[in-house]
């Protein structure tokens, strides 16, 4: 999707304002939609209580910003946005905003509401100079299925409201194991966030993955097998784009590793092998009084709290294998935590589709607003909305991908699986769409794209194809045309010489609508 489509969406929002000049609530919604188009992608982190949401958010930021204790602020939806200088602001449910003090204790941001009751706060906004927040706004939400109904209701009202679109463009959903409440929430988010398009825009994280293998060094391998089984058999295929195991506690600790912690792991690595194995046999044994290592009990308890027994074992093993400085150890631990795979997944599935997801959210919200506007008064805006939806190829890609995920594509099984990949189900890069290795050369990419383009053009023009099949095939053809344009043309005699580049007719109104 080009910036022209985002600009068209922005113009459409502006054109709707005269319809609501006497409706302050609707004007507020339009103001939010206009900001949403210009802001980074809104990525919410959700999950059941104690799933490790704030810990994962800290790992993504690379700083201990989000509170991970059970304080009042963990009961409130908290936005983390880019800012040149740190700031914390409480937005009240009724009343003006209130600035909160910015202070840190032991390296972690402390959010203090003072005399402000948590139930009077609609949300908290944290401004922070983190590079991650330049490209996405992270939103920490209270736990789903909390013993406190009010706490769960806050997340439900924010992510799955009854009468409006979700404020989040996509979510990372954390679960410790697959529970019916997880499926129920994800289904509600899919329907609320995507509206009629029912777009799948969530990724599931098997959190605290190190606990699945009881903290053994190979715990993430075991967790990976469980995640793959959930993805295939757990009813998640129509609700999420994938399931990724992550040891969140290890990821947070690795991204914020201190020099004294590296030194402590060095002391553990230098121990006699048998004594070390006895010390690391369990969490209880690790913190018992001992003279076998020159680390006091407080230091060992600190390591356990920060890294977990899995992280302590892994870090000690890496130091024994030759990792000789704190930076190298931090890098290795992050790699072993599963965090990099999650970050890459988020970038492929959400970052690359940022404009598409934002425009989808805006069009859905506009449709809701126009429901109460008489047909003759809102005719021009409705027509513009229809043109935008027809011309935005990225929206049609998401629609077809959702049909495949829901098991309702107008294609047979093998073609449906190929279509999902070609429209970006495995990622939006050329190699990912074509099912080729990331290091495939240009000639291979181009030859494969041309072959696929020829095949799907044939399906779109087949005399036995019905209209839904032709429309689905046309979406794939447009995606392949963009891939061919991306990897380069050969010349006038090439069968791809009539392919248009992204942002050309395929993103325009009439050509795309009639495709």
PDB file of N, CA and C in Angstrom, residues 59 62 247 249-259 261-263 265 306-307 311 314-316 318-319 323-340 343:
ATOM      1  N   UNK A  59      11.390  -6.295  27.362  1.00  0.00           N
ATOM      2  CA  UNK A  59      12.374  -6.935  26.494  1.00  0.00           C
ATOM      3  C   UNK A  59      12.351  -6.304  25.102  1.00  0.00           C
ATOM      4  N   UNK A  62      13.997  -2.986  25.436  1.00  0.00           N
ATOM      5  CA  UNK A  62      15.395  -3.037  25.833  1.00  0.00           C
ATOM      6  C   UNK A  62      15.681  -2.266  27.096  1.00  0.00           C
ATOM      7  N   UNK A 247      10.989 -17.055  26.025  1.00  0.00           N
ATOM      8  CA  UNK A 247      11.309 -16.998  27.453  1.00  0.00           C
ATOM      9  C   UNK A 247      11.450 -15.524  27.808  1.00  0.00           C
ATOM     10  N   UNK A 249      11.281 -13.653  30.579  1.00  0.00           N
ATOM     11  CA  UNK A 249      12.130 -13.211  31.689  1.00  0.00           C
ATOM     12  C   UNK A 249      13.586 -13.181  31.253  1.00  0.00           C
ATOM     13  N   UNK A 250      14.017 -14.221  30.544  1.00  0.00           N
ATOM     14  CA  UNK A 250      15.394 -14.259  30.048  1.00  0.00           C
ATOM     15  C   UNK A 250      15.629 -13.133  29.044  1.00  0.00           C
ATOM     16  N   UNK A 251      14.655 -12.888  28.162  1.00  0.00           N
ATOM     17  CA  UNK A 251      14.816 -11.845  27.153  1.00  0.00           C
ATOM     18  C   UNK A 251      14.977 -10.472  27.807  1.00  0.00           C
ATOM     19  N   UNK A 252      14.140 -10.181  28.808  1.00  0.00           N
ATOM     20  CA  UNK A 252      14.247  -8.900  29.501  1.00  0.00           C
ATOM     21  C   UNK A 252      15.597  -8.773  30.206  1.00  0.00           C
ATOM     22  N   UNK A 253      16.003  -9.818  30.908  1.00  0.00           N
ATOM     23  CA  UNK A 253      17.264  -9.760  31.646  1.00  0.00           C
ATOM     24  C   UNK A 253      18.453  -9.634  30.697  1.00  0.00           C
ATOM     25  N   UNK A 254      18.397 -10.331  29.555  1.00  0.00           N
ATOM     26  CA  UNK A 254      19.503 -10.274  28.601  1.00  0.00           C
ATOM     27  C   UNK A 254      19.636  -8.881  27.991  1.00  0.00           C
ATOM     28  N   UNK A 255      18.486  -8.262  27.682  1.00  0.00           N
ATOM     29  CA  UNK A 255      18.529  -6.932  27.080  1.00  0.00           C
ATOM     30  C   UNK A 255      18.992  -5.870  28.089  1.00  0.00           C
ATOM     31  N   UNK A 256      18.957  -6.187  29.365  1.00  0.00           N
ATOM     32  CA  UNK A 256      19.359  -5.220  30.398  1.00  0.00           C
ATOM     33  C   UNK A 256      20.464  -5.801  31.291  1.00  0.00           C
ATOM     34  N   UNK A 257      21.278  -6.688  30.733  1.00  0.00           N
ATOM     35  CA  UNK A 257      22.338  -7.371  31.488  1.00  0.00           C
ATOM     36  C   UNK A 257      23.340  -6.384  32.082  1.00  0.00           C
ATOM     37  N   UNK A 258      23.698  -6.612  33.351  1.00  0.00           N
ATOM     38  CA  UNK A 258      24.645  -5.742  34.040  1.00  0.00           C
ATOM     39  C   UNK A 258      26.004  -6.432  34.129  1.00  0.00           C
ATOM     40  N   UNK A 259      27.043  -5.622  34.255  1.00  0.00           N
ATOM     41  CA  UNK A 259      28.397  -6.168  34.311  1.00  0.00           C
ATOM     42  C   UNK A 259      28.586  -7.060  35.536  1.00  0.00           C
ATOM     43  N   UNK A 261      26.417  -8.905  36.929  1.00  0.00           N
ATOM     44  CA  UNK A 261      25.753 -10.191  36.690  1.00  0.00           C
ATOM     45  C   UNK A 261      26.636 -11.075  35.821  1.00  0.00           C
ATOM     46  N   UNK A 262      27.298 -10.475  34.837  1.00  0.00           N
ATOM     47  CA  UNK A 262      28.239 -11.245  34.030  1.00  0.00           C
ATOM     48  C   UNK A 262      29.355 -11.813  34.907  1.00  0.00           C
ATOM     49  N   UNK A 263      29.848 -11.000  35.816  1.00  0.00           N
ATOM     50  CA  UNK A 263      30.901 -11.470  36.727  1.00  0.00           C
ATOM     51  C   UNK A 263      30.396 -12.626  37.591  1.00  0.00           C
ATOM     52  N   UNK A 265      28.100 -14.840  36.788  1.00  0.00           N
ATOM     53  CA  UNK A 265      28.057 -16.047  35.952  1.00  0.00           C
ATOM     54  C   UNK A 265      29.463 -16.610  35.743  1.00  0.00           C
ATOM     55  N   UNK A 306      15.967 -12.383  38.257  1.00  0.00           N
ATOM     56  CA  UNK A 306      16.137 -11.708  36.975  1.00  0.00           C
ATOM     57  C   UNK A 306      16.146 -12.673  35.791  1.00  0.00           C
ATOM     58  N   UNK A 307      16.773 -13.845  35.935  1.00  0.00           N
ATOM     59  CA  UNK A 307      16.992 -14.746  34.801  1.00  0.00           C
ATOM     60  C   UNK A 307      16.190 -16.040  34.885  1.00  0.00           C
ATOM     61  N   UNK A 311      17.672 -19.354  32.764  1.00  0.00           N
ATOM     62  CA  UNK A 311      18.640 -18.358  32.347  1.00  0.00           C
ATOM     63  C   UNK A 311      19.963 -18.481  33.076  1.00  0.00           C
ATOM     64  N   UNK A 314      21.735 -21.466  31.534  1.00  0.00           N
ATOM     65  CA  UNK A 314      22.176 -21.179  30.173  1.00  0.00           C
ATOM     66  C   UNK A 314      23.337 -20.196  30.165  1.00  0.00           C
ATOM     67  N   UNK A 315      23.242 -19.123  30.943  1.00  0.00           N
ATOM     68  CA  UNK A 315      24.306 -18.127  30.978  1.00  0.00           C
ATOM     69  C   UNK A 315      25.611 -18.733  31.486  1.00  0.00           C
ATOM     70  N   UNK A 316      25.512 -19.545  32.536  1.00  0.00           N
ATOM     71  CA  UNK A 316      26.709 -20.203  33.077  1.00  0.00           C
ATOM     72  C   UNK A 316      27.338 -21.108  32.033  1.00  0.00           C
ATOM     73  N   UNK A 318      27.105 -20.845  28.748  1.00  0.00           N
ATOM     74  CA  UNK A 318      27.700 -20.045  27.674  1.00  0.00           C
ATOM     75  C   UNK A 318      29.054 -19.477  28.089  1.00  0.00           C
ATOM     76  N   UNK A 319      29.168 -19.023  29.331  1.00  0.00           N
ATOM     77  CA  UNK A 319      30.454 -18.513  29.809  1.00  0.00           C
ATOM     78  C   UNK A 319      31.488 -19.627  29.825  1.00  0.00           C
ATOM     79  N   UNK A 323      32.216 -17.573  26.046  1.00  0.00           N
ATOM     80  CA  UNK A 323      31.700 -16.205  25.932  1.00  0.00           C
ATOM     81  C   UNK A 323      32.403 -15.370  26.997  1.00  0.00           C
ATOM     82  N   UNK A 324      33.167 -14.369  26.563  1.00  0.00           N
ATOM     83  CA  UNK A 324      34.091 -13.723  27.501  1.00  0.00           C
ATOM     84  C   UNK A 324      33.812 -12.252  27.788  1.00  0.00           C
ATOM     85  N   UNK A 325      32.664 -11.730  27.389  1.00  0.00           N
ATOM     86  CA  UNK A 325      32.319 -10.370  27.803  1.00  0.00           C
ATOM     87  C   UNK A 325      30.806 -10.244  27.887  1.00  0.00           C
ATOM     88  N   UNK A 326      30.353  -9.217  28.592  1.00  0.00           N
ATOM     89  CA  UNK A 326      28.933  -9.085  28.888  1.00  0.00           C
ATOM     90  C   UNK A 326      28.099  -8.835  27.631  1.00  0.00           C
ATOM     91  N   UNK A 327      28.637  -8.081  26.672  1.00  0.00           N
ATOM     92  CA  UNK A 327      27.884  -7.806  25.448  1.00  0.00           C
ATOM     93  C   UNK A 327      27.636  -9.078  24.652  1.00  0.00           C
ATOM     94  N   UNK A 328      28.666  -9.911  24.535  1.00  0.00           N
ATOM     95  CA  UNK A 328      28.518 -11.167  23.805  1.00  0.00           C
ATOM     96  C   UNK A 328      27.544 -12.092  24.520  1.00  0.00           C
ATOM     97  N   UNK A 329      27.582 -12.101  25.848  1.00  0.00           N
ATOM     98  CA  UNK A 329      26.660 -12.944  26.606  1.00  0.00           C
ATOM     99  C   UNK A 329      25.225 -12.451  26.420  1.00  0.00           C
ATOM    100  N   UNK A 330      25.024 -11.146  26.488  1.00  0.00           N
ATOM    101  CA  UNK A 330      23.678 -10.600  26.296  1.00  0.00           C
ATOM    102  C   UNK A 330      23.126 -10.976  24.928  1.00  0.00           C
ATOM    103  N   UNK A 331      23.968 -10.856  23.894  1.00  0.00           N
ATOM    104  CA  UNK A 331      23.544 -11.203  22.534  1.00  0.00           C
ATOM    105  C   UNK A 331      23.157 -12.670  22.442  1.00  0.00           C
ATOM    106  N   UNK A 332      23.964 -13.549  23.022  1.00  0.00           N
ATOM    107  CA  UNK A 332      23.686 -14.986  22.965  1.00  0.00           C
ATOM    108  C   UNK A 332      22.410 -15.331  23.722  1.00  0.00           C
ATOM    109  N   UNK A 333      22.193 -14.709  24.870  1.00  0.00           N
ATOM    110  CA  UNK A 333      20.999 -15.000  25.652  1.00  0.00           C
ATOM    111  C   UNK A 333      19.734 -14.531  24.933  1.00  0.00           C
ATOM    112  N   UNK A 334      19.805 -13.363  24.300  1.00  0.00           N
ATOM    113  CA  UNK A 334      18.648 -12.881  23.530  1.00  0.00           C
ATOM    114  C   UNK A 334      18.327 -13.860  22.410  1.00  0.00           C
ATOM    115  N   UNK A 335      19.358 -14.345  21.739  1.00  0.00           N
ATOM    116  CA  UNK A 335      19.144 -15.311  20.659  1.00  0.00           C
ATOM    117  C   UNK A 335      18.473 -16.577  21.176  1.00  0.00           C
ATOM    118  N   UNK A 336      18.855 -17.013  22.360  1.00  0.00           N
ATOM    119  CA  UNK A 336      18.314 -18.249  22.920  1.00  0.00           C
ATOM    120  C   UNK A 336      16.929 -18.058  23.522  1.00  0.00           C
ATOM    121  N   UNK A 337      16.514 -16.823  23.741  1.00  0.00           N
ATOM    122  CA  UNK A 337      15.228 -16.561  24.415  1.00  0.00           C
ATOM    123  C   UNK A 337      14.025 -16.677  23.494  1.00  0.00           C
ATOM    124  N   UNK A 338      14.248 -16.620  22.175  1.00  0.00           N
ATOM    125  CA  UNK A 338      13.143 -16.624  21.224  1.00  0.00           C
ATOM    126  C   UNK A 338      12.658 -15.226  20.875  1.00  0.00           C
ATOM    127  N   UNK A 339      13.235 -14.185  21.498  1.00  0.00           N
ATOM    128  CA  UNK A 339      12.766 -12.822  21.272  1.00  0.00           C
ATOM    129  C   UNK A 339      13.023 -12.363  19.838  1.00  0.00           C
ATOM    130  N   UNK A 340      14.168 -12.717  19.280  1.00  0.00           N
ATOM    131  CA  UNK A 340      14.487 -12.270  17.924  1.00  0.00           C
ATOM    132  C   UNK A 340      13.491 -12.828  16.919  1.00  0.00           C
ATOM    133  N   UNK A 343      10.377 -10.746  17.190  1.00  0.00           N
ATOM    134  CA  UNK A 343      10.562  -9.425  16.588  1.00  0.00           C
ATOM    135  C   UNK A 343      10.537  -9.504  15.064  1.00  0.00           C
TER     136      UNK A 343
END
